[in-house]
PDB file of C-alpha atoms in Angstrom:
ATOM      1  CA  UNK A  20    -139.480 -75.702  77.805  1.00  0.00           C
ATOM      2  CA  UNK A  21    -138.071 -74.749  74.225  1.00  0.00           C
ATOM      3  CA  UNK A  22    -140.181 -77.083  72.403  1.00  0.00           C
ATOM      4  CA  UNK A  23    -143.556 -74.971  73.884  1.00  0.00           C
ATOM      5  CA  UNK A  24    -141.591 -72.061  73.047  1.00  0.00           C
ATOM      6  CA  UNK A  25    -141.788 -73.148  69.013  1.00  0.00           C
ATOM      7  CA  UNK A  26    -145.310 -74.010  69.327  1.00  0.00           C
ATOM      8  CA  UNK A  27    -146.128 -70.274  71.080  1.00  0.00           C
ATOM      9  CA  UNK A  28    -143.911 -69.129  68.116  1.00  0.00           C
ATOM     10  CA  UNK A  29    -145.528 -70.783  65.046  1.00  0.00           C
ATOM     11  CA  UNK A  30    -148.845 -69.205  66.482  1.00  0.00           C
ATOM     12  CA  UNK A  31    -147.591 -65.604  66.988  1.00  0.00           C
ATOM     13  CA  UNK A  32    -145.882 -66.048  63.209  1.00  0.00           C
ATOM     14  CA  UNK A  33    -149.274 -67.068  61.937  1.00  0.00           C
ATOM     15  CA  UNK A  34    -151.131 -65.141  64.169  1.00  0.00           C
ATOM     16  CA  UNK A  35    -150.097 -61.940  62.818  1.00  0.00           C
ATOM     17  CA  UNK A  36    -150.527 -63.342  58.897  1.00  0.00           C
ATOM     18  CA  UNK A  37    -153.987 -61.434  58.376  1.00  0.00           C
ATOM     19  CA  UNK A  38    -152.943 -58.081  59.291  1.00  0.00           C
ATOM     20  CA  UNK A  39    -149.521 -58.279  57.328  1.00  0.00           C
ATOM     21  CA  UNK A  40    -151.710 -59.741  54.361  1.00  0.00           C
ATOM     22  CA  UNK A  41    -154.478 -57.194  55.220  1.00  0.00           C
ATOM     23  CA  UNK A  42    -151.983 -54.067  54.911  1.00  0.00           C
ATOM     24  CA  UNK A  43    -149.720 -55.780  51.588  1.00  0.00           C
ATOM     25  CA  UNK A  44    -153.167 -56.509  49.918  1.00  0.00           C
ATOM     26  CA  UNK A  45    -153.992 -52.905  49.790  1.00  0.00           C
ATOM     27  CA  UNK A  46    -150.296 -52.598  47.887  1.00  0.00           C
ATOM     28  CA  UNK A  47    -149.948 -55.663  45.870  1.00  0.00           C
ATOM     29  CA  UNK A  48    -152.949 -57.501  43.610  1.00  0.00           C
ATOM     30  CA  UNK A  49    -153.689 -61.071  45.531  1.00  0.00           C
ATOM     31  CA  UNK A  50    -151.608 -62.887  43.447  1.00  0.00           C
ATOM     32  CA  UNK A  51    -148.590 -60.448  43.494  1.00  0.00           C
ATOM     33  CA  UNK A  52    -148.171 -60.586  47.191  1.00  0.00           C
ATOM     34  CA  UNK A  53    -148.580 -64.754  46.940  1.00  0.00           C
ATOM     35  CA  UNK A  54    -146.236 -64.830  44.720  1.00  0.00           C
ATOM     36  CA  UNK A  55    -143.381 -62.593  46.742  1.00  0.00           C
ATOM     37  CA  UNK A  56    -144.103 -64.048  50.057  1.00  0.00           C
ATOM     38  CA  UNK A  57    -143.772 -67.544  49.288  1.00  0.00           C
ATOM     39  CA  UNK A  58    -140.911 -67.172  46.685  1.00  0.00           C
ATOM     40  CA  UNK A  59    -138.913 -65.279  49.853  1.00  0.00           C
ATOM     41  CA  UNK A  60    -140.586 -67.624  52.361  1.00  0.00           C
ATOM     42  CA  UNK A  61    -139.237 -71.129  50.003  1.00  0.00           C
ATOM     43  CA  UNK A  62    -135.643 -69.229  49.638  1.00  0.00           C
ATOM     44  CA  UNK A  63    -135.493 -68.458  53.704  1.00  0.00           C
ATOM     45  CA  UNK A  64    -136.315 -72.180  53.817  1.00  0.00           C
ATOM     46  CA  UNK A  65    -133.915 -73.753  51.472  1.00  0.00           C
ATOM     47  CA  UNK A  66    -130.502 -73.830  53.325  1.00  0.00           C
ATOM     48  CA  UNK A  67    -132.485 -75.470  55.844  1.00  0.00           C
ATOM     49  CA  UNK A  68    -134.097 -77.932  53.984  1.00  0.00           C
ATOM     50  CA  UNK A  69    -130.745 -78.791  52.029  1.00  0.00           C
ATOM     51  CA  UNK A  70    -129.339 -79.592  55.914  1.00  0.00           C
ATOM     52  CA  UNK A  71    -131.938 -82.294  56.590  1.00  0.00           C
ATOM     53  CA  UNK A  72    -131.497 -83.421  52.791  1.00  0.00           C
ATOM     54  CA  UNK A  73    -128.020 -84.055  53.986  1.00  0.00           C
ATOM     55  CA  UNK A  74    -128.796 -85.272  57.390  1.00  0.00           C
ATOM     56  CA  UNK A  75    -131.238 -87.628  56.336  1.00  0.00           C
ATOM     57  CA  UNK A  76    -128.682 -88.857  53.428  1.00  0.00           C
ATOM     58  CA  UNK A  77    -131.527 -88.756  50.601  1.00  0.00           C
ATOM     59  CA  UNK A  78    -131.445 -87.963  47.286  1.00  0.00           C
ATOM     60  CA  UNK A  79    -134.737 -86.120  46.024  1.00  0.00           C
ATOM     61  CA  UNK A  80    -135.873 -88.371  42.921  1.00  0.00           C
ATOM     62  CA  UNK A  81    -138.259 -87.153  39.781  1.00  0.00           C
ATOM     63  CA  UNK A  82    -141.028 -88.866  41.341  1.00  0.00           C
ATOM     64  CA  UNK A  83    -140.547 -86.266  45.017  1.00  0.00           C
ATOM     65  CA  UNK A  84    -139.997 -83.575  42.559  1.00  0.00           C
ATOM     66  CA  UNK A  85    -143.232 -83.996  40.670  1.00  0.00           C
ATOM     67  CA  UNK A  86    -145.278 -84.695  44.030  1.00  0.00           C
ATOM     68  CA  UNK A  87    -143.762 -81.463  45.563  1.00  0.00           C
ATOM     69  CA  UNK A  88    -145.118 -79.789  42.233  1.00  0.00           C
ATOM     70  CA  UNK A  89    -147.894 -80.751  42.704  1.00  0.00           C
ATOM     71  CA  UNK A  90    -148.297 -79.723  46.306  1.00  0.00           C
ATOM     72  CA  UNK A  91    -146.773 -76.268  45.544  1.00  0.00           C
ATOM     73  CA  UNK A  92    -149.435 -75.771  42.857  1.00  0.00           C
ATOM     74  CA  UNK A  93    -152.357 -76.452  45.795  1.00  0.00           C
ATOM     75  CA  UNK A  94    -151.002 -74.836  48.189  1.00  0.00           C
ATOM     76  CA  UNK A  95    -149.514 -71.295  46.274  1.00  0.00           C
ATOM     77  CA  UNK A  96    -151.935 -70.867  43.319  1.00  0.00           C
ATOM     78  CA  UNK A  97    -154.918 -72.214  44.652  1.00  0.00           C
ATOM     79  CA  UNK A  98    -155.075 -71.821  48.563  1.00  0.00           C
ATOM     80  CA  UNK A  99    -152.917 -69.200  49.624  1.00  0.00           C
ATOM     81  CA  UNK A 100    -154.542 -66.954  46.578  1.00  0.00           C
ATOM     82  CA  UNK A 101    -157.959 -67.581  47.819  1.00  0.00           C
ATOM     83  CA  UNK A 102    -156.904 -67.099  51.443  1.00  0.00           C
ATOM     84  CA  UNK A 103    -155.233 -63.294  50.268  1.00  0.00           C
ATOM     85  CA  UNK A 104    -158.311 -62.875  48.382  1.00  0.00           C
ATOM     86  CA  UNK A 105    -160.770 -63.787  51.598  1.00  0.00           C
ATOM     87  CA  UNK A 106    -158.031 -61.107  53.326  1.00  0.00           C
ATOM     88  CA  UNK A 107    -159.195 -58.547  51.104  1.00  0.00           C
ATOM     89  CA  UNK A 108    -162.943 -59.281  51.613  1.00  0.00           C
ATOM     90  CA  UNK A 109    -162.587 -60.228  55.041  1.00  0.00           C
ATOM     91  CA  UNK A 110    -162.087 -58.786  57.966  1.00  0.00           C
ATOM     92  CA  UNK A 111    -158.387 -59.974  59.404  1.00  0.00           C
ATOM     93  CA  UNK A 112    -160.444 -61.729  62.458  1.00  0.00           C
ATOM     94  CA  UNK A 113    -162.751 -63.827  60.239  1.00  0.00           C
ATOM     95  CA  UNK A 114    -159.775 -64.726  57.828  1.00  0.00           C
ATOM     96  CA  UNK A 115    -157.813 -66.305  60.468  1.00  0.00           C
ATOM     97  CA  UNK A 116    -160.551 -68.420  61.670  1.00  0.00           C
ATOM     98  CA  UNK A 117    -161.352 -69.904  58.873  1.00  0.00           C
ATOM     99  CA  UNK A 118    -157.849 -70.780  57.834  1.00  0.00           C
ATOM    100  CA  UNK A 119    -157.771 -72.017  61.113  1.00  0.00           C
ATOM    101  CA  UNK A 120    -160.500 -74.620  60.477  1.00  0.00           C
ATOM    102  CA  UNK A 121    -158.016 -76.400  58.313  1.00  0.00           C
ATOM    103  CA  UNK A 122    -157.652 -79.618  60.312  1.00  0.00           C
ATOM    104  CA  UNK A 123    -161.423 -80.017  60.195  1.00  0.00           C
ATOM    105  CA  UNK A 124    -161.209 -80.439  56.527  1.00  0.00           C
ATOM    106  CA  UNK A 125    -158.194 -82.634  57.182  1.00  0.00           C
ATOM    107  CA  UNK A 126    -159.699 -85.294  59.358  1.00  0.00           C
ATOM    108  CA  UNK A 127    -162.811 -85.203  56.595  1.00  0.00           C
ATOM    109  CA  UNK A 128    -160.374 -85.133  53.613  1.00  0.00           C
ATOM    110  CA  UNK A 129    -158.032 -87.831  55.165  1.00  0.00           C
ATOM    111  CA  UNK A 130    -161.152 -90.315  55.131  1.00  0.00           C
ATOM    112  CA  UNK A 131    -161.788 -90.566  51.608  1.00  0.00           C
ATOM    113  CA  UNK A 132    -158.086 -90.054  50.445  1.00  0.00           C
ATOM    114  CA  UNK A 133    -156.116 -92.364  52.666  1.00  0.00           C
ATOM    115  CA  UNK A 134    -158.683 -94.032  54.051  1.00  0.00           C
ATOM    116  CA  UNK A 135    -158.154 -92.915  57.656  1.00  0.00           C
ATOM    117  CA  UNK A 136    -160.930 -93.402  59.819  1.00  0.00           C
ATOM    118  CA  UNK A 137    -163.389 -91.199  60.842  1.00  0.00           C
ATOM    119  CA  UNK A 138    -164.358 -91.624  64.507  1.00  0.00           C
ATOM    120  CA  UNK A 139    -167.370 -90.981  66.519  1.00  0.00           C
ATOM    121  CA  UNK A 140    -164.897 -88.214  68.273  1.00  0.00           C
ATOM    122  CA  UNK A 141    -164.421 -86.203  65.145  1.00  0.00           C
ATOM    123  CA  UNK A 142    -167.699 -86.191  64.344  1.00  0.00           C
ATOM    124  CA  UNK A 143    -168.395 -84.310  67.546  1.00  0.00           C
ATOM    125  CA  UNK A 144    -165.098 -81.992  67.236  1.00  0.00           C
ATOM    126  CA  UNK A 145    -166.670 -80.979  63.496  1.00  0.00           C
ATOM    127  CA  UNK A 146    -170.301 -80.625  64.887  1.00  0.00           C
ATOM    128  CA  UNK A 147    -168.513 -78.061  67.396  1.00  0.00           C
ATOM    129  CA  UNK A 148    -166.056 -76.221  65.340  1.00  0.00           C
ATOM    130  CA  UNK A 149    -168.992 -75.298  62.665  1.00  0.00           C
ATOM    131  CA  UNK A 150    -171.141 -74.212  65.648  1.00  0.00           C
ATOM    132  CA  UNK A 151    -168.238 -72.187  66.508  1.00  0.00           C
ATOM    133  CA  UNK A 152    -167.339 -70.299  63.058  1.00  0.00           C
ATOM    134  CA  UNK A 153    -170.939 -69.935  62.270  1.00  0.00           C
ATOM    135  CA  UNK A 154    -170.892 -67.575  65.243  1.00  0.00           C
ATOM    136  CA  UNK A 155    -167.601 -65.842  63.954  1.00  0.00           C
ATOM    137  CA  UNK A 156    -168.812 -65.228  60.676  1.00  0.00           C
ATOM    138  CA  UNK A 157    -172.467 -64.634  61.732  1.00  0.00           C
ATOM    139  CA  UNK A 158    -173.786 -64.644  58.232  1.00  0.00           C
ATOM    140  CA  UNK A 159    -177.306 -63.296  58.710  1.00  0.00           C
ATOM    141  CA  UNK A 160    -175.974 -60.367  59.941  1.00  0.00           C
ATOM    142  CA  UNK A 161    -172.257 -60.014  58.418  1.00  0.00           C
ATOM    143  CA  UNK A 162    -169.823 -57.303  60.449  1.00  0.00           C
ATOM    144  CA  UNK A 163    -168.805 -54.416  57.934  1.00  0.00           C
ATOM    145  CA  UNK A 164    -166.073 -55.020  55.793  1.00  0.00           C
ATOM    146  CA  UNK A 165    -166.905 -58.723  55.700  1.00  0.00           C
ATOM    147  CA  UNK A 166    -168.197 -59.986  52.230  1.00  0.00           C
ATOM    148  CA  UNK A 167    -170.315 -63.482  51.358  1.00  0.00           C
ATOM    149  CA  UNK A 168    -167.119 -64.168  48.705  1.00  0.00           C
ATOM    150  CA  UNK A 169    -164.721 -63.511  51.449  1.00  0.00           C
ATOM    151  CA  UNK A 170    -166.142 -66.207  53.360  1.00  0.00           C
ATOM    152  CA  UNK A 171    -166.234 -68.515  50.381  1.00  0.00           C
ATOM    153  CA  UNK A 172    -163.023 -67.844  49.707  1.00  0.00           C
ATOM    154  CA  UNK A 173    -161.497 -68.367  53.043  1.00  0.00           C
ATOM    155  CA  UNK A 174    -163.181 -71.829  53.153  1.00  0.00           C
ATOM    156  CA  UNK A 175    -162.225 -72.749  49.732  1.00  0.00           C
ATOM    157  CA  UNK A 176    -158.580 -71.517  51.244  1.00  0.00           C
ATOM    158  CA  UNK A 177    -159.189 -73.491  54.319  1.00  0.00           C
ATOM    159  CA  UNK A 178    -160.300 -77.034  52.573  1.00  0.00           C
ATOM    160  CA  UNK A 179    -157.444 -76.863  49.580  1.00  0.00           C
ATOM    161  CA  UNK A 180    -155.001 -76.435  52.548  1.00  0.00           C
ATOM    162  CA  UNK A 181    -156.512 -79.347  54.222  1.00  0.00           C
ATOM    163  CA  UNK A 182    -156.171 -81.534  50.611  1.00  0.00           C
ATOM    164  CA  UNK A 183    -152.451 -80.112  51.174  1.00  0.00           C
ATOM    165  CA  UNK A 184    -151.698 -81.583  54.559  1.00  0.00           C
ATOM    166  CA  UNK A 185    -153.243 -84.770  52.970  1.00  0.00           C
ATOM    167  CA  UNK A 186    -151.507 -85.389  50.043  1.00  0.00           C
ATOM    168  CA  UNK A 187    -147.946 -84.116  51.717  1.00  0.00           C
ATOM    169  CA  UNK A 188    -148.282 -87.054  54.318  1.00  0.00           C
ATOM    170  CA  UNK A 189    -146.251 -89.675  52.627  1.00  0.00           C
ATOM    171  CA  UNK A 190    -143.803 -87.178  50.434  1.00  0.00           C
ATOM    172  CA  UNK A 191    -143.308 -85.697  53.575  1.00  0.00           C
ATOM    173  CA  UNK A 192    -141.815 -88.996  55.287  1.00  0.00           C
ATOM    174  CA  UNK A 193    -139.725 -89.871  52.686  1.00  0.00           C
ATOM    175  CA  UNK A 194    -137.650 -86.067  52.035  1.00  0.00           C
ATOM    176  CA  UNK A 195    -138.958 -84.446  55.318  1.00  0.00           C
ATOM    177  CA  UNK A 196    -140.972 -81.115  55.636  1.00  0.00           C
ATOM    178  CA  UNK A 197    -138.543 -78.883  56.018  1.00  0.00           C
ATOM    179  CA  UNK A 198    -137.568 -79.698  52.342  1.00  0.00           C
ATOM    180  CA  UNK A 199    -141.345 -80.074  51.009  1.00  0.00           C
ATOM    181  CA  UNK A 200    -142.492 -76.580  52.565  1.00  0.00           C
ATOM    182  CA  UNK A 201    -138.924 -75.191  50.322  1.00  0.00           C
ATOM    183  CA  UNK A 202    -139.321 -77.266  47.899  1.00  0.00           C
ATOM    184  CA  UNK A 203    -142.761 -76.331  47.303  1.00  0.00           C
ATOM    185  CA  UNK A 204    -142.968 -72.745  47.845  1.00  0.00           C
ATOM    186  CA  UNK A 205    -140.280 -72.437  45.122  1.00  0.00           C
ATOM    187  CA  UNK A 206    -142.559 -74.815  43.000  1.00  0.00           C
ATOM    188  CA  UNK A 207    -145.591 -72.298  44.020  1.00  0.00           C
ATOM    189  CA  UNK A 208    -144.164 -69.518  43.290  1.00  0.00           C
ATOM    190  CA  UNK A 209    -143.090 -70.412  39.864  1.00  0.00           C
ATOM    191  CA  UNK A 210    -146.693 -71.390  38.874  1.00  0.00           C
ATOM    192  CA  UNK A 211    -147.885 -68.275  40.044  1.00  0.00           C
ATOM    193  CA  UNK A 212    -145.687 -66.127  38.577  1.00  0.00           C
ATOM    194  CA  UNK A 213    -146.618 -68.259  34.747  1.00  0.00           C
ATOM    195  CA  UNK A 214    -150.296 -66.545  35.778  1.00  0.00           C
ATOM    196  CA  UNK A 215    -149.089 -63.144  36.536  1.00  0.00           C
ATOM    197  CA  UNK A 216    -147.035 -62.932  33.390  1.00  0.00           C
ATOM    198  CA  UNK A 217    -150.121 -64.780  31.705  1.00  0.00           C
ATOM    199  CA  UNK A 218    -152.681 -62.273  33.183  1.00  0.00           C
ATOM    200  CA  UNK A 219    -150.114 -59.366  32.568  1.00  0.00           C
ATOM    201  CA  UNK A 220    -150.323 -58.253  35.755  1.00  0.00           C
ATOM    202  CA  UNK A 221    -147.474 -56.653  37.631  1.00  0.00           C
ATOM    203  CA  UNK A 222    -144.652 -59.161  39.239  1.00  0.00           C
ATOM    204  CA  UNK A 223    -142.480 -56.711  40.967  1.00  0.00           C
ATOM    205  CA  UNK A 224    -144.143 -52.996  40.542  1.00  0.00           C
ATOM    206  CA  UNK A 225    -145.244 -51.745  43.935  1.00  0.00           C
ATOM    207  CA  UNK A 226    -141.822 -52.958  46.005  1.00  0.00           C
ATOM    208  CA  UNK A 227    -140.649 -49.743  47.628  1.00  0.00           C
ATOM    209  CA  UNK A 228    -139.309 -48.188  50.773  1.00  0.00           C
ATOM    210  CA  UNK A 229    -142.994 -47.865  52.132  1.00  0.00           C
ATOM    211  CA  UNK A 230    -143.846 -51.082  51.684  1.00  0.00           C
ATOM    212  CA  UNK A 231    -140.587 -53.278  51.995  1.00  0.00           C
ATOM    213  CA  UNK A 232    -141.008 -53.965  55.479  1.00  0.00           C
ATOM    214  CA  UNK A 233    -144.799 -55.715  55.292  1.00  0.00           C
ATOM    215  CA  UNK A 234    -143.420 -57.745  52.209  1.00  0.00           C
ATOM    216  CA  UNK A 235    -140.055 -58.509  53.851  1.00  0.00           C
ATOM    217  CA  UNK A 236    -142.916 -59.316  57.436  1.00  0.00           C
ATOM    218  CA  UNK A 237    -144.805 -61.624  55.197  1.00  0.00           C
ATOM    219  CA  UNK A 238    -142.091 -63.390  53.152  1.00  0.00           C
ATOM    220  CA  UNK A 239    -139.603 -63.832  56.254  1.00  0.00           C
ATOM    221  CA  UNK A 240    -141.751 -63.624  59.366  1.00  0.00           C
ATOM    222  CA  UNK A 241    -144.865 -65.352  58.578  1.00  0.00           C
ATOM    223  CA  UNK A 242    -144.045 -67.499  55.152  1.00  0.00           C
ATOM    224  CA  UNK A 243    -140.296 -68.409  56.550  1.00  0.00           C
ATOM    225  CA  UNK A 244    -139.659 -68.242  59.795  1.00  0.00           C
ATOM    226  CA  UNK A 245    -143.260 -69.355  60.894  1.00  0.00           C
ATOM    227  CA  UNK A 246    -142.980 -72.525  58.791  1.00  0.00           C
ATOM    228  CA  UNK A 247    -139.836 -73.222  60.428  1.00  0.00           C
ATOM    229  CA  UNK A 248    -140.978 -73.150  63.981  1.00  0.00           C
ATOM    230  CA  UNK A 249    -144.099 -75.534  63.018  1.00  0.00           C
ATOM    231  CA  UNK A 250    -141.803 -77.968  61.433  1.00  0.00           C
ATOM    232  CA  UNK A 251    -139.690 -77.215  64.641  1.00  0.00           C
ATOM    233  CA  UNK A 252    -142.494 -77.667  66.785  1.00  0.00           C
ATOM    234  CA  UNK A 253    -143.351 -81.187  64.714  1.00  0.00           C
ATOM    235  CA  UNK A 254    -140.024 -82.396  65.767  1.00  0.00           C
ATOM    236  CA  UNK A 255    -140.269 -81.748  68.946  1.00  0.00           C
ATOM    237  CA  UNK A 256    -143.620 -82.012  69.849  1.00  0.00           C
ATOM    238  CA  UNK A 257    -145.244 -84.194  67.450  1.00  0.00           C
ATOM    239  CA  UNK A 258    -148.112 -83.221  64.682  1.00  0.00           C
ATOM    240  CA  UNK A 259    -150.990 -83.620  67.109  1.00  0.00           C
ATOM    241  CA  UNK A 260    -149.241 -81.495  69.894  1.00  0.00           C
ATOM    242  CA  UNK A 261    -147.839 -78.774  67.149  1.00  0.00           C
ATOM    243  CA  UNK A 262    -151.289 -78.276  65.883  1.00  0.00           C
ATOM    244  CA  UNK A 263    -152.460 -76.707  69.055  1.00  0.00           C
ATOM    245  CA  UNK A 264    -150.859 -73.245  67.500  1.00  0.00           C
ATOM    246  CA  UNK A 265    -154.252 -73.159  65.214  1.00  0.00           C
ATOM    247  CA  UNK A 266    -155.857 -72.950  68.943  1.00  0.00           C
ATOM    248  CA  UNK A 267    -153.793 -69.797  69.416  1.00  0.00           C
ATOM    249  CA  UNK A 268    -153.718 -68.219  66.093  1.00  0.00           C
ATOM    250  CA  UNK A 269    -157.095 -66.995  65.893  1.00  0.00           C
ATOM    251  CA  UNK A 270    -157.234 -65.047  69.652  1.00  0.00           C
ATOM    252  CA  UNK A 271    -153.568 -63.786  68.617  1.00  0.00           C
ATOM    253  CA  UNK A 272    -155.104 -62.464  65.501  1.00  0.00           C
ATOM    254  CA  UNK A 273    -158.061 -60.952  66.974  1.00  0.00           C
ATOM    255  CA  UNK A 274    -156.204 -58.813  69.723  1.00  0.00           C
ATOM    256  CA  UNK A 275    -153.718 -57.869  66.684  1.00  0.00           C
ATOM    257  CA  UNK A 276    -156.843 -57.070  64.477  1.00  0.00           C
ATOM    258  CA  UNK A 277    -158.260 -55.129  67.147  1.00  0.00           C
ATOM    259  CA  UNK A 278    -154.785 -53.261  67.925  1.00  0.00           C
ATOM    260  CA  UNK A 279    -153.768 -52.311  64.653  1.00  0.00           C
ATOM    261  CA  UNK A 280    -156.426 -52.023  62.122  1.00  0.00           C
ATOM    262  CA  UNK A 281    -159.413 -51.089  65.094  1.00  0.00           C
ATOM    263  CA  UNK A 282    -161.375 -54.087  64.069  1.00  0.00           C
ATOM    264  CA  UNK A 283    -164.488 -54.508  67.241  1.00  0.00           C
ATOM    265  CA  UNK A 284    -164.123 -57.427  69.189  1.00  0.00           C
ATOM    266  CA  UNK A 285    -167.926 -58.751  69.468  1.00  0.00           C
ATOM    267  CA  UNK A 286    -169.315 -61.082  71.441  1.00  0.00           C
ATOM    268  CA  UNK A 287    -170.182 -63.165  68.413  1.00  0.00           C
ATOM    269  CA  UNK A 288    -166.365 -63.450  67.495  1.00  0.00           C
ATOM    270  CA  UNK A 289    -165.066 -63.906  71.046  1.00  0.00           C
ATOM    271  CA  UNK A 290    -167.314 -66.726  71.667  1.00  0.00           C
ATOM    272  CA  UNK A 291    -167.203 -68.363  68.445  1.00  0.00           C
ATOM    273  CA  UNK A 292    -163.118 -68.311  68.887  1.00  0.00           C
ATOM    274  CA  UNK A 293    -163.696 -70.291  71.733  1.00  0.00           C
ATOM    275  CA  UNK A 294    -165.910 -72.859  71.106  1.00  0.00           C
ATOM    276  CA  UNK A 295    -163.380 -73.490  68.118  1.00  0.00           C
ATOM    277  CA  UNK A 296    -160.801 -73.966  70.690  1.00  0.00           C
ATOM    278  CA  UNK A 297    -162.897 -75.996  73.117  1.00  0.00           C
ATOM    279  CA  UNK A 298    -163.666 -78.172  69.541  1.00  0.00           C
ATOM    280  CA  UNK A 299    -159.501 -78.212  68.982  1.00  0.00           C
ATOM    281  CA  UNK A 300    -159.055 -79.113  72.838  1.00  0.00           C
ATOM    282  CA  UNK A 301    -161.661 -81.529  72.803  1.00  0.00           C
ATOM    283  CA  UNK A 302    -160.051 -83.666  69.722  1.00  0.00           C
ATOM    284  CA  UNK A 303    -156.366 -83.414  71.193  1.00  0.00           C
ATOM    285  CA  UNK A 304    -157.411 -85.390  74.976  1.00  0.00           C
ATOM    286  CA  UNK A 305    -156.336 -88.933  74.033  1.00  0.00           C
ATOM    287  CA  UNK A 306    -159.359 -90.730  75.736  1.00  0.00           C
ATOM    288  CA  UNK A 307    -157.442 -94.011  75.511  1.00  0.00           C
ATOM    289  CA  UNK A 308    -154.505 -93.136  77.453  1.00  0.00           C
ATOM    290  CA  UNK A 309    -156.548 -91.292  80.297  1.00  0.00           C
ATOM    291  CA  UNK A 310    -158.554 -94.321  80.610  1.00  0.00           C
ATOM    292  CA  UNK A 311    -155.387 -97.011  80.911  1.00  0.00           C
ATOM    293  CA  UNK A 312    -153.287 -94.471  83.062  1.00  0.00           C
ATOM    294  CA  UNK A 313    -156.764 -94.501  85.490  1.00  0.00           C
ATOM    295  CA  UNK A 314    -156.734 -97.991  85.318  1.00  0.00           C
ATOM    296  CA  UNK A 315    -152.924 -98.353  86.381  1.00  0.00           C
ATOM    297  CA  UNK A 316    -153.543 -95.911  89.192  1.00  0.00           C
ATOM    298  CA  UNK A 317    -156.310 -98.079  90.763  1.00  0.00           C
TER     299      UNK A 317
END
């Protein structure tokens, strides 16, 4: 039971991302609120990620440090700053859908990278899930308050997140991902704040008692806590299984969306949600196992 509970939690957490983002972005520049959230989200992190250093008895080497750099630097400066940009042009609904996409870029990404291969199946689960966000976003006739860069951005968001997952694989094995999500964060948030102080734009101006609580939301809730349940929900439930909390996400953040900041839930959105879902579903039946535990049976 517990280890559905942490996959039910990881989507709520990241479920609710795009209306915390949406309501900090109209506080805090794009790269201000990155910044914050993922420098408290990487400190929330740490004591747990220095327990499974010690658990696992391993010693983080240069060579983990500079791949964790690296990783920070994609995931911080580049995706999570266009994803709080694609906020602020996007409607919260749209956002979370196309961060959602991520593990279509990951399966596509993972091909040419480290040369995993890319099956008949997930050519049909991509051929569905495009189908499906094409609907959401519904360029030719775009919703108010969502913008053509908004869309770009949260794809550019969604793919650099997906070169993320990629690239973490084998760090990941070796110091865990409890410690490469810390680890990394930290890393992130360092490089960002080198381009606020280079832009001269303001690092900590804006923190105040009315809007404490939707940095402390995003930095703790989402950033921290919801990174621990999904490497929670990993352990306990393996990566394929853990994933299915993108199938949640995006209906959690529509009825949020819909709640809090009145944004319409259209036909076009509700549909596209779940053919994405259906696409998600569709990837995670193992074909082979249904087919040998029929087999058994007979």
């Amino acid at each position: 039971m517990m280890k559905h509970i942490w996959i039910v939690l990881t989507a709520f957490a990241f479920g609710t991302m795009e209306i915390a983002l949406h309501i900090g972005g109209s506080e805090f520049s794009a790269l201000q609120l990155t910044f914050l959230r993922f420098l408290i989200g990487g400190l929330v992190l740490l004591p747990f990620a220095i327990r499974n250093l010690y658990k696992r008895h391993y010693h983080v080497t240069r060579r983990d440090f500079g791949s964790i750099a690296l990783l920070g630097f994609i995931n911080v400066v580049i995706s999570m700053t266009l994803f709080q940009l694609s906020v602020n042009h996007c409607n919260a609904n749209l956002a979370a859908v196309l961060i959602s996409i991520n593990p279509l870029f990951t399966m596509i990404l993972a091909h040419f990278i480290v040369h995993e291969h890319f099956t008949f199946k997930k050519g049909i689960v991509l051929a569905i899930c495009i189908v499906g966000m094409v609907l959401v976003a519904n360029p030719l006739h775009l919703a108010s308050g969502n913008e053509p860069i908004g869309i770009l951005m949260g794809l550019g968001a969604s793919a650099t997140f997906g070169l993320y997952t990629v690239l973490s694989h084998r760090v990941v094995r070796r110091v865990g991902g409890m410690t490469v999500n810390s680890l990394s964060f930290l890393f992130g948030a360092f490089f960002e704040l080198i381009v606020l102080v280079a832009l001269d734009e303001p690092i900590v101006k804006g923190i105040g008692t009315d809007t404490i609580g939707v940095l402390l939301y995003s930095g703790v809730v989402v950033t921290g806590f919801g990174y621990l349940c999904f490497m929670r929900a990993i352990e306990t439930n393996g990566a394929s299984h853990a994933s299915h909390a993108f199938f949640i996400k995006p209906i959690i953040a529509m009825c949020f969306a819909a709640a809090i900041l009145k944004e319409p839930i259209t036909w076009n959105i509700a549909l596209g949600i779940a053919i994405i879902v259906a696409g998600f579903s569709f990837n995670a039946i193992d074909f082979k196992s249904k087919r040998l535990a029929n087999h058994a049976t007979k």
